[in-house]
Every structure is written in C-alpha cells, then in structure tokens.
PDB file of C-alpha atoms in Angstrom:
ATOM      1  CA  MET T   1     -29.802   5.015 -31.101  1.00 44.00           C
ATOM      2  CA  LYS T   2     -29.448   1.773 -32.587  1.00 47.00           C
ATOM      3  CA  PHE T   3     -26.405   3.047 -34.777  1.00 44.00           C
ATOM      4  CA  LEU T   4     -25.195   4.696 -31.926  1.00 40.00           C
ATOM      5  CA  ILE T   5     -24.994   1.501 -29.928  1.00 41.00           C
ATOM      6  CA  LEU T   6     -23.620  -0.438 -32.798  1.00 43.00           C
ATOM      7  CA  GLY T   7     -20.676   2.653 -33.519  1.00 43.00           C
ATOM      8  CA  PHE T   8     -20.058   2.419 -29.462  1.00 37.00           C
ATOM      9  CA  LEU T   9     -19.747  -1.148 -30.104  1.00 39.00           C
ATOM     10  CA  THR T  10     -17.549  -1.382 -32.603  1.00 41.00           C
ATOM     11  CA  THR T  11     -15.171   1.146 -31.023  1.00 40.00           C
ATOM     12  CA  ILE T  12     -14.964  -1.018 -27.819  1.00 39.00           C
ATOM     13  CA  SER T  13     -14.317  -4.049 -30.055  1.00 40.00           C
ATOM     14  CA  ALA T  14     -11.475  -1.853 -32.252  1.00 39.00           C
ATOM     15  CA  ALA T  15      -9.701  -0.837 -28.892  1.00 39.00           C
ATOM     16  CA  ALA T  16      -9.561  -4.756 -27.906  1.00 39.00           C
ATOM     17  CA  SER T  17      -8.709  -5.595 -30.805  1.00 38.00           C
ATOM     18  CA  PHE T  18      -5.946  -3.392 -31.195  1.00 43.00           C
ATOM     19  CA  GLY T  19      -4.401  -4.061 -27.624  1.00 55.00           C
ATOM     20  CA  GLN T  20      -0.508  -3.508 -26.465  1.00 71.00           C
ATOM     21  CA  GLU T  21       1.268  -5.361 -23.981  1.00 86.00           C
ATOM     22  CA  VAL T  22       3.069  -1.793 -21.757  1.00 89.00           C
ATOM     23  CA  GLU T  23       5.947  -2.987 -19.416  1.00 93.00           C
ATOM     24  CA  SER T  24       6.674  -0.095 -16.597  1.00 95.00           C
ATOM     25  CA  PHE T  25       8.315   0.888 -13.484  1.00 97.00           C
ATOM     26  CA  GLY T  26       7.333   3.735 -11.658  1.00 97.00           C
ATOM     27  CA  ILE T  27       6.973   5.540  -8.348  1.00 98.00           C
ATOM     28  CA  PHE T  28       4.725   6.789  -5.989  1.00 98.00           C
ATOM     29  CA  GLY T  29       3.390   9.086  -2.991  1.00 98.00           C
ATOM     30  CA  GLY T  30       0.790   9.354  -0.921  1.00 98.00           C
ATOM     31  CA  PHE T  31      -1.651   9.345   1.954  1.00 98.00           C
ATOM     32  CA  ASN T  32      -3.974   7.231   4.025  1.00 98.00           C
ATOM     33  CA  ILE T  33      -6.920   6.698   6.269  1.00 98.00           C
ATOM     34  CA  PRO T  34      -6.251   4.344   8.850  1.00 98.00           C
ATOM     35  CA  PHE T  35      -9.178   2.612  11.321  1.00 98.00           C
ATOM     36  CA  THR T  36      -7.832   0.778  14.540  1.00 98.00           C
ATOM     37  CA  ILE T  37     -11.104  -1.651  15.000  1.00 97.00           C
ATOM     38  CA  ASP T  38     -10.582  -2.720  19.128  1.00 97.00           C
ATOM     39  CA  GLN T  39     -13.341  -3.967  20.678  1.00 96.00           C
ATOM     40  CA  GLY T  40     -11.712  -3.302  23.732  1.00 96.00           C
ATOM     41  CA  LEU T  41     -10.779   0.468  23.490  1.00 97.00           C
ATOM     42  CA  GLY T  42     -14.607   0.575  22.022  1.00 96.00           C
ATOM     43  CA  ASN T  43     -15.463  -0.530  25.395  1.00 96.00           C
ATOM     44  CA  ASP T  44     -13.073   2.193  27.502  1.00 97.00           C
ATOM     45  CA  PRO T  45     -14.610   4.831  28.448  1.00 96.00           C
ATOM     46  CA  ARG T  46     -11.320   7.077  28.331  1.00 97.00           C
ATOM     47  CA  PHE T  47     -11.062   6.601  24.317  1.00 98.00           C
ATOM     48  CA  TYR T  48     -12.977   7.950  21.411  1.00 97.00           C
ATOM     49  CA  GLY T  49     -11.779   7.515  17.962  1.00 97.00           C
ATOM     50  CA  LYS T  50     -10.666  10.371  15.714  1.00 97.00           C
ATOM     51  CA  PHE T  51     -10.206  11.323  12.334  1.00 98.00           C
ATOM     52  CA  THR T  52      -6.156  10.530  11.509  1.00 98.00           C
ATOM     53  CA  LEU T  53      -4.664  11.264   7.885  1.00 98.00           C
ATOM     54  CA  ARG T  54      -0.909   9.184   7.579  1.00 98.00           C
ATOM     55  CA  GLY T  55       1.315  10.752   4.778  1.00 97.00           C
ATOM     56  CA  THR T  56       2.374   7.221   3.001  1.00 97.00           C
ATOM     57  CA  PRO T  57       2.420   4.892   1.405  1.00 98.00           C
ATOM     58  CA  ILE T  58       5.743   5.528  -0.548  1.00 98.00           C
ATOM     59  CA  GLY T  59       7.429   3.305  -2.837  1.00 98.00           C
ATOM     60  CA  ILE T  60       8.445   1.790  -6.412  1.00 98.00           C
ATOM     61  CA  SER T  61       6.099   0.208  -9.069  1.00 97.00           C
ATOM     62  CA  TYR T  62       6.448  -3.040 -11.691  1.00 97.00           C
ATOM     63  CA  GLY T  63       3.688  -3.009 -14.072  1.00 95.00           C
ATOM     64  CA  TYR T  64       2.848  -5.428 -16.884  1.00 95.00           C
ATOM     65  CA  ASP T  65      -0.485  -5.189 -18.559  1.00 92.00           C
ATOM     66  CA  LYS T  66      -1.784  -7.303 -21.612  1.00 90.00           C
ATOM     67  CA  VAL T  67      -5.142  -6.743 -22.840  1.00 88.00           C
ATOM     68  CA  GLY T  68      -7.819  -7.467 -20.521  1.00 91.00           C
ATOM     69  CA  TYR T  69      -5.807  -7.770 -17.126  1.00 94.00           C
ATOM     70  CA  GLY T  70      -2.143  -6.973 -15.775  1.00 95.00           C
ATOM     71  CA  TYR T  71      -0.230  -7.189 -13.065  1.00 95.00           C
ATOM     72  CA  LEU T  72       1.043  -4.728 -10.640  1.00 97.00           C
ATOM     73  CA  ILE T  73       3.515  -5.119  -7.696  1.00 98.00           C
ATOM     74  CA  SER T  74       4.424  -2.022  -5.310  1.00 98.00           C
ATOM     75  CA  PRO T  75       7.006  -2.295  -2.729  1.00 98.00           C
ATOM     76  CA  GLU T  76       6.333   0.018  -0.408  1.00 98.00           C
ATOM     77  CA  TYR T  77       6.529   1.799   3.299  1.00 98.00           C
ATOM     78  CA  VAL T  78       3.120   2.485   4.811  1.00 98.00           C
ATOM     79  CA  GLN T  79       2.904   4.105   8.293  1.00 98.00           C
ATOM     80  CA  ILE T  80      -1.107   3.262   9.755  1.00 98.00           C
ATOM     81  CA  GLY T  81      -2.467   3.190  13.089  1.00 98.00           C
ATOM     82  CA  GLN T  82      -5.821   5.414  14.440  1.00 98.00           C
ATOM     83  CA  LYS T  83      -5.538   8.332  16.863  1.00 98.00           C
ATOM     84  CA  PHE T  84      -7.903   8.191  19.880  1.00 98.00           C
ATOM     85  CA  THR T  85      -8.832  11.129  21.397  1.00 98.00           C
ATOM     86  CA  ILE T  86      -8.785  10.938  25.869  1.00 98.00           C
ATOM     87  CA  VAL T  87     -12.040  12.347  27.704  1.00 97.00           C
ATOM     88  CA  ASN T  88     -12.194  13.036  31.278  1.00 96.00           C
ATOM     89  CA  TYR T  89     -14.998  11.952  33.621  1.00 95.00           C
ATOM     90  CA  LEU T  90     -16.906  14.610  32.196  1.00 94.00           C
ATOM     91  CA  GLY T  91     -16.082  14.067  29.024  1.00 94.00           C
ATOM     92  CA  GLY T  92     -14.173  16.904  28.006  1.00 96.00           C
ATOM     93  CA  ASN T  93     -10.996  16.665  25.722  1.00 97.00           C
ATOM     94  CA  VAL T  94      -7.557  16.185  27.522  1.00 97.00           C
ATOM     95  CA  GLY T  95      -5.393  14.674  25.269  1.00 97.00           C
ATOM     96  CA  THR T  96      -3.965  11.652  22.640  1.00 98.00           C
ATOM     97  CA  ARG T  97      -3.706   8.201  22.091  1.00 98.00           C
ATOM     98  CA  ASP T  98      -1.669   7.232  19.098  1.00 98.00           C
ATOM     99  CA  VAL T  99      -1.740   3.897  17.793  1.00 98.00           C
ATOM    100  CA  GLN T 100       0.945   3.818  15.244  1.00 98.00           C
ATOM    101  CA  MET T 101       2.446   1.140  13.090  1.00 98.00           C
ATOM    102  CA  ASN T 102       5.539   1.097  10.302  1.00 98.00           C
ATOM    103  CA  TYR T 103       5.570  -1.207   7.762  1.00 98.00           C
ATOM    104  CA  PHE T 104       7.788  -2.082   4.774  1.00 98.00           C
ATOM    105  CA  SER T 105       5.514  -4.250   2.593  1.00 98.00           C
ATOM    106  CA  LEU T 106       5.140  -5.906  -0.564  1.00 98.00           C
ATOM    107  CA  PRO T 107       1.690  -5.904  -2.377  1.00 98.00           C
ATOM    108  CA  ILE T 108       0.766  -8.186  -5.482  1.00 98.00           C
ATOM    109  CA  ALA T 109      -2.122  -7.138  -7.101  1.00 98.00           C
ATOM    110  CA  LEU T 110      -4.343  -8.468 -10.283  1.00 98.00           C
ATOM    111  CA  LYS T 111      -5.993  -5.683 -12.257  1.00 97.00           C
ATOM    112  CA  LEU T 112      -8.680  -6.594 -14.603  1.00 97.00           C
ATOM    113  CA  HIS T 113      -9.301  -3.930 -16.786  1.00 94.00           C
ATOM    114  CA  LEU T 114     -12.466  -1.963 -17.065  1.00 94.00           C
ATOM    115  CA  ASN T 115     -11.319  -0.582 -20.782  1.00 89.00           C
ATOM    116  CA  ASP T 116      -8.490  -1.088 -23.222  1.00 75.00           C
ATOM    117  CA  VAL T 117      -7.849   2.019 -25.005  1.00 77.00           C
ATOM    118  CA  ALA T 118      -4.392   2.286 -25.840  1.00 74.00           C
ATOM    119  CA  PHE T 119      -3.525   5.493 -24.119  1.00 85.00           C
ATOM    120  CA  PHE T 120      -5.637   4.756 -20.826  1.00 89.00           C
ATOM    121  CA  ARG T 121      -6.233   2.026 -18.717  1.00 90.00           C
ATOM    122  CA  LEU T 122      -8.817   1.749 -15.947  1.00 95.00           C
ATOM    123  CA  SER T 123      -8.476  -1.411 -13.679  1.00 97.00           C
ATOM    124  CA  VAL T 124     -10.081  -3.014 -10.971  1.00 98.00           C
ATOM    125  CA  VAL T 125      -7.117  -4.253  -8.545  1.00 98.00           C
ATOM    126  CA  ALA T 126      -7.518  -7.044  -6.217  1.00 98.00           C
ATOM    127  CA  GLY T 127      -4.553  -8.248  -3.980  1.00 98.00           C
ATOM    128  CA  LEU T 128      -2.552  -8.955  -1.114  1.00 98.00           C
ATOM    129  CA  SER T 129       0.030  -6.972   0.800  1.00 98.00           C
ATOM    130  CA  PHE T 130       2.798  -8.877   2.831  1.00 98.00           C
ATOM    131  CA  SER T 131       4.117  -7.039   5.778  1.00 98.00           C
ATOM    132  CA  TYR T 132       6.893  -6.669   8.393  1.00 98.00           C
ATOM    133  CA  LEU T 133       6.829  -4.473  10.890  1.00 98.00           C
ATOM    134  CA  LEU T 134       9.882  -2.150  11.063  1.00 98.00           C
ATOM    135  CA  SER T 135       8.252  -0.126  14.328  1.00 98.00           C
ATOM    136  CA  GLY T 136       5.082  -0.001  16.743  1.00 98.00           C
ATOM    137  CA  SER T 137       3.965   1.669  19.291  1.00 98.00           C
ATOM    138  CA  GLU T 138       1.406   3.410  21.193  1.00 98.00           C
ATOM    139  CA  THR T 139       1.808   6.694  22.731  1.00 98.00           C
ATOM    140  CA  VAL T 140       0.098   9.059  25.713  1.00 98.00           C
ATOM    141  CA  SER T 141      -0.330  12.548  25.706  1.00 98.00           C
ATOM    142  CA  ILE T 142      -2.493  14.332  27.825  1.00 98.00           C
ATOM    143  CA  ASN T 143      -2.291  18.288  28.898  1.00 96.00           C
ATOM    144  CA  ALA T 144      -4.738  19.978  30.827  1.00 96.00           C
ATOM    145  CA  ILE T 145      -5.253  21.370  34.679  1.00 96.00           C
ATOM    146  CA  SER T 146      -5.069  18.934  37.523  1.00 93.00           C
ATOM    147  CA  SER T 147      -8.818  19.287  37.751  1.00 92.00           C
ATOM    148  CA  ALA T 148      -9.613  18.172  34.661  1.00 96.00           C
ATOM    149  CA  ARG T 149      -7.129  15.175  34.627  1.00 96.00           C
ATOM    150  CA  LYS T 150      -9.925  13.025  36.253  1.00 96.00           C
ATOM    151  CA  LEU T 151     -10.026   9.972  34.157  1.00 97.00           C
ATOM    152  CA  THR T 152     -12.775   6.834  34.456  1.00 95.00           C
ATOM    153  CA  TYR T 153     -11.235   3.503  34.279  1.00 96.00           C
ATOM    154  CA  PRO T 154     -12.657   0.628  33.863  1.00 94.00           C
ATOM    155  CA  ILE T 155     -12.570  -2.445  35.884  1.00 93.00           C
ATOM    156  CA  GLY T 156     -10.255  -4.318  35.153  1.00 93.00           C
ATOM    157  CA  VAL T 157      -7.777  -1.914  34.057  1.00 96.00           C
ATOM    158  CA  SER T 158      -4.340  -1.285  36.201  1.00 95.00           C
ATOM    159  CA  VAL T 159      -3.653   1.870  37.937  1.00 95.00           C
ATOM    160  CA  PRO T 160       0.256   2.400  37.510  1.00 93.00           C
ATOM    161  CA  ASN T 161       1.862   2.238  40.660  1.00 91.00           C
ATOM    162  CA  ASP T 162       2.643   5.888  40.847  1.00 93.00           C
ATOM    163  CA  PRO T 163       2.081   8.811  43.788  1.00 92.00           C
ATOM    164  CA  ALA T 164       1.020  10.610  40.825  1.00 94.00           C
ATOM    165  CA  TYR T 165      -1.766   8.618  39.842  1.00 95.00           C
ATOM    166  CA  GLN T 166      -4.529   9.165  42.643  1.00 94.00           C
ATOM    167  CA  VAL T 167      -7.544   7.015  43.105  1.00 93.00           C
ATOM    168  CA  SER T 168     -11.051   9.088  43.723  1.00 91.00           C
ATOM    169  CA  TYR T 169     -14.832   7.698  43.839  1.00 86.00           C
ATOM    170  CA  ASP T 170     -15.729   8.445  40.376  1.00 87.00           C
ATOM    171  CA  GLY T 171     -12.139   8.175  38.588  1.00 93.00           C
ATOM    172  CA  VAL T 172      -8.962   8.566  38.848  1.00 96.00           C
ATOM    173  CA  TYR T 173      -6.670  11.607  38.870  1.00 97.00           C
ATOM    174  CA  VAL T 174      -3.535  10.894  36.222  1.00 97.00           C
ATOM    175  CA  PRO T 175      -0.726  13.029  35.466  1.00 97.00           C
ATOM    176  CA  ASN T 176       0.537  15.571  32.149  1.00 97.00           C
ATOM    177  CA  GLN T 177       2.677  13.283  30.191  1.00 97.00           C
ATOM    178  CA  ASP T 178       3.882  13.879  26.492  1.00 97.00           C
ATOM    179  CA  ASN T 179       4.226  11.094  24.299  1.00 96.00           C
ATOM    180  CA  ASN T 180       4.475   8.348  26.901  1.00 96.00           C
ATOM    181  CA  ILE T 181       5.131   4.912  25.703  1.00 97.00           C
ATOM    182  CA  HIS T 182       1.904   3.034  26.759  1.00 97.00           C
ATOM    183  CA  VAL T 183       2.358  -0.195  24.355  1.00 97.00           C
ATOM    184  CA  SER T 184       6.272  -0.442  23.242  1.00 97.00           C
ATOM    185  CA  ASN T 185       7.482  -2.393  20.371  1.00 98.00           C
ATOM    186  CA  ASP T 186       7.816  -6.011  21.275  1.00 97.00           C
ATOM    187  CA  LYS T 187       4.029  -5.892  22.241  1.00 98.00           C
ATOM    188  CA  PHE T 188       3.459  -5.781  18.548  1.00 98.00           C
ATOM    189  CA  ALA T 189       3.430  -8.969  16.190  1.00 98.00           C
ATOM    190  CA  LYS T 190       6.599  -8.491  13.216  1.00 98.00           C
ATOM    191  CA  PHE T 191       4.578  -9.638  10.189  1.00 98.00           C
ATOM    192  CA  GLN T 192       1.023  -9.167   8.885  1.00 98.00           C
ATOM    193  CA  LEU T 193      -0.994  -9.859   6.056  1.00 98.00           C
ATOM    194  CA  PHE T 194      -3.727  -7.260   4.001  1.00 98.00           C
ATOM    195  CA  ALA T 195      -5.936  -7.728   1.657  1.00 98.00           C
ATOM    196  CA  GLY T 196      -6.993  -5.013  -0.595  1.00 98.00           C
ATOM    197  CA  ILE T 197      -9.139  -4.124  -2.791  1.00 98.00           C
ATOM    198  CA  GLY T 198      -9.842  -0.769  -5.120  1.00 98.00           C
ATOM    199  CA  PHE T 199      -9.269   0.839  -8.383  1.00 98.00           C
ATOM    200  CA  HIS T 200      -6.177   1.423 -10.457  1.00 97.00           C
ATOM    201  CA  SER T 201      -5.991   3.915 -13.642  1.00 96.00           C
ATOM    202  CA  ASP T 202      -2.853   4.625 -16.104  1.00 94.00           C
ATOM    203  CA  PHE T 203      -3.110   7.184 -18.381  1.00 94.00           C
ATOM    204  CA  ASP T 204      -0.034   6.991 -20.775  1.00 91.00           C
ATOM    205  CA  LEU T 205       1.612  10.819 -21.750  1.00 93.00           C
ATOM    206  CA  ASN T 206       3.385   9.530 -24.474  1.00 91.00           C
ATOM    207  CA  ASP T 207       5.378   6.330 -25.523  1.00 89.00           C
ATOM    208  CA  ASP T 208       8.236   6.927 -22.393  1.00 93.00           C
ATOM    209  CA  TRP T 209       6.024   7.781 -19.906  1.00 95.00           C
ATOM    210  CA  SER T 210       2.506   7.720 -17.538  1.00 95.00           C
ATOM    211  CA  ILE T 211       1.058   8.781 -14.725  1.00 97.00           C
ATOM    212  CA  THR T 212      -1.265   6.653 -12.267  1.00 97.00           C
ATOM    213  CA  PHE T 213      -3.566   7.086  -9.549  1.00 98.00           C
ATOM    214  CA  ASP T 214      -4.523   4.148  -7.679  1.00 98.00           C
ATOM    215  CA  GLY T 215      -7.330   3.989  -4.681  1.00 98.00           C
ATOM    216  CA  ARG T 216      -7.795   1.238  -2.705  1.00 98.00           C
ATOM    217  CA  ALA T 217      -8.928  -0.158   1.010  1.00 98.00           C
ATOM    218  CA  ASN T 218      -6.425  -2.765   2.771  1.00 98.00           C
ATOM    219  CA  PHE T 219      -7.822  -4.914   5.428  1.00 98.00           C
ATOM    220  CA  GLY T 220      -5.710  -6.277   7.889  1.00 98.00           C
ATOM    221  CA  ILE T 221      -6.225 -10.506   8.058  1.00 98.00           C
ATOM    222  CA  PHE T 222      -4.516 -10.860  11.689  1.00 98.00           C
ATOM    223  CA  ASP T 223      -3.798  -8.745  15.265  1.00 98.00           C
ATOM    224  CA  PRO T 224      -1.463  -6.602  14.819  1.00 98.00           C
ATOM    225  CA  ARG T 225      -0.094  -7.799  18.242  1.00 98.00           C
ATOM    226  CA  ARG T 226       1.808 -10.314  19.592  1.00 98.00           C
ATOM    227  CA  SER T 227      -0.058 -13.512  20.895  1.00 97.00           C
ATOM    228  CA  SER T 228       1.875 -13.224  24.399  1.00 96.00           C
ATOM    229  CA  TYR T 229       0.729  -9.597  24.893  1.00 97.00           C
ATOM    230  CA  ILE T 230      -2.723 -10.283  24.283  1.00 97.00           C
ATOM    231  CA  ASP T 231      -2.424 -13.738  26.942  1.00 97.00           C
ATOM    232  CA  GLU T 232      -1.314 -10.566  29.120  1.00 95.00           C
ATOM    233  CA  LEU T 233      -4.259  -8.560  28.469  1.00 96.00           C
ATOM    234  CA  LYS T 234      -6.568 -12.056  28.837  1.00 95.00           C
ATOM    235  CA  ASN T 235      -5.486 -13.355  31.952  1.00 94.00           C
ATOM    236  CA  PRO T 236      -4.367  -9.811  33.813  1.00 93.00           C
ATOM    237  CA  SER T 237      -1.552 -10.098  36.027  1.00 92.00           C
ATOM    238  CA  GLY T 238      -0.080  -6.500  36.595  1.00 92.00           C
ATOM    239  CA  PRO T 239      -0.787  -3.833  39.289  1.00 93.00           C
ATOM    240  CA  PRO T 240      -4.916  -4.116  40.253  1.00 94.00           C
ATOM    241  CA  GLY T 241      -7.879  -1.866  38.810  1.00 92.00           C
ATOM    242  CA  VAL T 242      -9.894   0.316  40.313  1.00 91.00           C
ATOM    243  CA  ASP T 243     -12.271  -0.524  43.119  1.00 89.00           C
ATOM    244  CA  PRO T 244     -16.070  -2.309  41.564  1.00 86.00           C
ATOM    245  CA  SER T 245     -17.707  -0.722  44.777  1.00 84.00           C
ATOM    246  CA  GLY T 246     -16.817   2.856  43.823  1.00 79.00           C
ATOM    247  CA  LEU T 247     -14.832   3.195  47.134  1.00 84.00           C
ATOM    248  CA  PRO T 248     -11.808   5.187  46.769  1.00 86.00           C
ATOM    249  CA  LYS T 249      -9.489   2.446  46.418  1.00 86.00           C
ATOM    250  CA  LEU T 250      -7.968  -0.234  44.339  1.00 87.00           C
ATOM    251  CA  ASP T 251      -9.416  -3.580  43.687  1.00 88.00           C
ATOM    252  CA  THR T 252      -7.745  -6.450  45.056  1.00 86.00           C
ATOM    253  CA  LYS T 253      -7.155  -8.368  42.231  1.00 91.00           C
ATOM    254  CA  PRO T 254      -4.461  -7.802  39.565  1.00 93.00           C
ATOM    255  CA  GLY T 255      -5.457  -5.529  36.709  1.00 94.00           C
ATOM    256  CA  ALA T 256      -4.356  -5.498  33.067  1.00 96.00           C
ATOM    257  CA  PRO T 257      -2.555  -2.819  30.863  1.00 96.00           C
ATOM    258  CA  ASP T 258      -5.895  -2.376  28.605  1.00 97.00           C
ATOM    259  CA  LEU T 259      -9.433  -4.178  28.226  1.00 97.00           C
ATOM    260  CA  TYR T 260      -9.291  -6.955  25.896  1.00 96.00           C
ATOM    261  CA  GLY T 261     -10.811  -6.808  22.233  1.00 96.00           C
ATOM    262  CA  GLN T 262     -10.174  -8.242  18.822  1.00 96.00           C
ATOM    263  CA  ARG T 263      -8.411  -5.482  16.855  1.00 98.00           C
ATOM    264  CA  ARG T 264      -8.121  -5.464  12.971  1.00 98.00           C
ATOM    265  CA  ASP T 265      -6.514  -2.284  11.161  1.00 98.00           C
ATOM    266  CA  ILE T 266      -7.919  -1.507   8.005  1.00 98.00           C
ATOM    267  CA  TYR T 267      -6.383   2.263   5.686  1.00 98.00           C
ATOM    268  CA  LEU T 268      -8.074   3.494   3.104  1.00 98.00           C
ATOM    269  CA  ALA T 269      -4.857   4.413   0.515  1.00 98.00           C
ATOM    270  CA  ALA T 270      -4.689   6.967  -2.527  1.00 98.00           C
ATOM    271  CA  THR T 271      -1.406   7.218  -3.819  1.00 98.00           C
ATOM    272  CA  PHE T 272      -0.074   9.156  -6.968  1.00 98.00           C
ATOM    273  CA  GLY T 273       2.455   8.254  -9.375  1.00 98.00           C
ATOM    274  CA  ILE T 274       4.634   8.572 -12.461  1.00 97.00           C
ATOM    275  CA  SER T 275       5.900   5.566 -14.729  1.00 97.00           C
ATOM    276  CA  ARG T 276       8.363   4.940 -16.960  1.00 96.00           C
ATOM    277  CA  ILE T 277       6.930   2.427 -19.817  1.00 93.00           C
ATOM    278  CA  ILE T 278       9.908  -0.001 -20.929  1.00 90.00           C
ATOM    279  CA  GLN T 279       8.262  -1.331 -23.491  1.00 79.00           C
ATOM    280  CA  ILE T 280       5.013  -1.473 -25.739  1.00 73.00           C
ATOM    281  CA  LYS T 281       4.220  -4.447 -27.700  1.00 67.00           C
ATOM    282  CA  GLU T 282       1.242  -4.389 -30.281  1.00 60.00           C
ATOM    283  CA  GLU T 283      -0.973  -7.360 -29.608  1.00 51.00           C
ATOM    284  CA  PHE T 284      -1.370  -8.208 -33.076  1.00 39.00           C
ATOM    285  CA  LYS T 285       1.799  -8.173 -35.321  1.00 43.00           C
ATOM    286  CA  ALA T 286       2.514  -7.594 -39.039  1.00 41.00           C
ATOM    287  CA  LYS T 287       2.916 -10.743 -40.714  1.00 45.00           C
ATOM    288  CA  ARG T 288       6.847 -10.992 -42.189  1.00 50.00           C
ATOM    289  CA  THR T 289       7.114 -12.648 -45.701  1.00 50.00           C
ATOM    290  CA  ALA T 290       8.031 -16.267 -45.975  1.00 51.00           C
ATOM    291  CA  PRO T 291      11.885 -16.707 -45.551  1.00 54.00           C
ATOM    292  CA  LYS T 292      13.791 -17.735 -49.006  1.00 52.00           C
ATOM    293  CA  LYS T 293      14.055 -21.362 -49.739  1.00 53.00           C
ATOM    294  CA  SER T 294      17.228 -23.091 -49.873  1.00 50.00           C
ATOM    295  CA  GLY T 295      16.558 -24.585 -53.352  1.00 51.00           C
ATOM    296  CA  ALA T 296      15.463 -21.413 -55.195  1.00 48.00           C
ATOM    297  CA  PRO T 297      17.991 -19.863 -57.745  1.00 51.00           C
ATOM    298  CA  GLN T 298      19.997 -16.900 -56.501  1.00 51.00           C
ATOM    299  CA  PHE T 299      19.930 -14.281 -58.695  1.00 46.00           C
ATOM    300  CA  LYS T 300      23.209 -11.392 -58.135  1.00 47.00           C
ATOM    301  CA  LYS T 301      22.223  -8.261 -59.226  1.00 47.00           C
ATOM    302  CA  SER T 302      24.695  -7.041 -62.161  1.00 46.00           C
ATOM    303  CA  LYS T 303      26.976  -4.350 -62.099  1.00 47.00           C
ATOM    304  CA  PRO T 304      26.051  -1.379 -64.132  1.00 49.00           C
ATOM    305  CA  LYS T 305      28.689  -1.061 -67.200  1.00 47.00           C
ATOM    306  CA  GLY T 306      31.020   1.581 -67.275  1.00 48.00           C
ATOM    307  CA  ASP T 307      30.837   3.745 -70.500  1.00 49.00           C
ATOM    308  CA  LYS T 308      34.586   4.453 -70.699  1.00 48.00           C
ATOM    309  CA  PRO T 309      36.731   1.409 -72.543  1.00 49.00           C
ATOM    310  CA  ASN T 310      38.597  -0.686 -70.554  1.00 49.00           C
ATOM    311  CA  LYS T 311      42.448   0.924 -70.744  1.00 45.00           C
ATOM    312  CA  PRO T 312      45.141  -1.531 -71.558  1.00 46.00           C
ATOM    313  CA  SER T 313      47.421  -3.324 -69.523  1.00 42.00           C
ATOM    314  CA  LEU T 314      50.133  -1.450 -67.776  1.00 40.00           C
ATOM    315  CA  ARG T 315      52.376  -4.409 -67.344  1.00 41.00           C
ATOM    316  CA  LYS T 316      55.501  -5.387 -69.633  1.00 40.00           C
ATOM    317  CA  GLN T 317      55.539  -8.165 -71.363  1.00 41.00           C
ATOM    318  CA  LYS T 318      58.578 -10.499 -71.084  1.00 39.00           C
ATOM    319  CA  SER T 319      60.985 -10.413 -73.977  1.00 40.00           C
ATOM    320  CA  ARG T 320      61.493 -14.021 -75.571  1.00 40.00           C
ATOM    321  CA  PRO T 321      65.048 -14.628 -76.096  1.00 41.00           C
TER     322      PRO T 321
END
C-alpha cells in the first residue's frame, strides 16, 4: 500500500512538473434550467412554478490555462426565466404564465485545476457574468371552458377593466388568451449581474483540438425588474381588486398588477463545446547553448581540395615590344 501511495504521489508530481500552458478559442452550446424566485408569485394562489428547460447558452470562448489555474472568457446569448402553471379556484390547470428574459452576457471566470494531466484538465470555476437585456416579457396563455376559467385573485391585485373579466363571490372569471403580454419589455432592468460557480473540463483530442464541458449554477444579484415597476407594485394605483369581504364586487381601493415580492433569477447551465488550440507551451523549456563570445576565435571550415590539377590560365600574355 505504501508503494502504491508513493507511486500515485510521484505520478501527480510528474504531471505538475511537466505541465503546459494552453491557449484556445472555441464555440459552445447547451441548455439551462431556470428558477424565478419571486415572493409575490409564491403568495399568489393562481400560480405554481413548473419545470422549465431553455435551449441556451450559445456562444464563443477564449481560454488560457497555466499549471494549476486558468482563465475563461465566454461571451454568450442566454435565455432564462421560469414558466408557471395557472390554476383555477379548484386547483385545475388552465394555462401558463411564461417569464422570459433574453440576455447578451459576458462571463469571466477563474479556473482552479483539480489536476494538470497533459491531455485532460478538470477545474473548479468561479466568476461573474455581466449581462445586458435584449428583451424581456411575461406572457399569459389560458385555454379552458368558461366554467373552469374562474381564478382566485388575491386581495390588492387589479382586475382589468374589461367586460370579459367577471367578479363572483369566490373568484374572477377570465377570458381565454394566447400569449397575452402581462409584463412588457419596458418593465425590466437593462443590466444584470450573475455570480456563477461550477465545474469545467477540457479534453485535448490532439495538439490542435479539444472538447469541453461546463456545468455551472448562476445566481442573479439584482431584481431583474425596473425600480419604477417595483414601486408600482409597492404603491398600487391601477384598477381596483376584489372586495376582501367576499361579496361579488370590486374593492374601492386601487390595485397592483401583481403582488409585490423580491425576485431573483437562478439558472443551472450545462454546455458542450469544441476548441481550437492556438498554442501549447511547455512549462519547463530545454536550456539553450550559451551564445558565442565576441572575443572567441572564429574558424572557417576549409573546402576540400579537388583531386584534379589546376588548369592553365587561358588568358593570352601580352607580347613585349
């Protein structure tokens, strides 16, 4: 056992001693599982979060690995936001609320290698992603028979001024709708910052190409909505909501589009890619021979002498007068 442990440690030491510096460019694609953590939606009986799968991120990458650590920059397009099931007053599924945000992101990550084998690197990655919102929206789709479209509106939430919305003593009848915009693009903040942590692997196929895998959890630092829209939720000024007494009439107080609650976005991303290796530099290069000193004598190689005798000159001698 001692010999096995000693051999294992020797192998690790040898791998670290002969490590390489690798620079590469690549492309990648993948998917993510988003979670929209919203206290207001969590307290609203109309909505329940559902499993959501998005077909991003997609982007390019630049990596530089040294012995023990490396850097990874990966500009990408990413789509996040969770879908919620809309339920009626009996708990039946009648539709979907789709929270969706499209970002151009610039993740910058530090890689800490768990190993430094010449052809395979497994790393822990941690970094920040600077994100700019390309578009954002929350849409509502409902498709059910009229008797099933009665929802339990919480107190303080506006009922739209539309004859298709009818208030009853135990709920509000709502119309069928297809991707109706509930929260528009102008309600979302333009900038977001994500903190990410996970694992990254590079498998070098040869001196020119490598394949990569990255699995990372990303946490939104800020509320993704504009402060003006958050104030609108905190200080209702819209159409009134339902009467808290339970009678089939509207309240006299103004309502808000939704219940207010802090919101944060989280997404678990998995990406696969291929990278073109630009250069590989050995960590320890062979020593070069010392340059020749200027004062040292220089010797020229002599040309081998030919075996044939010298030919007489063909020039004619000038005759003397």
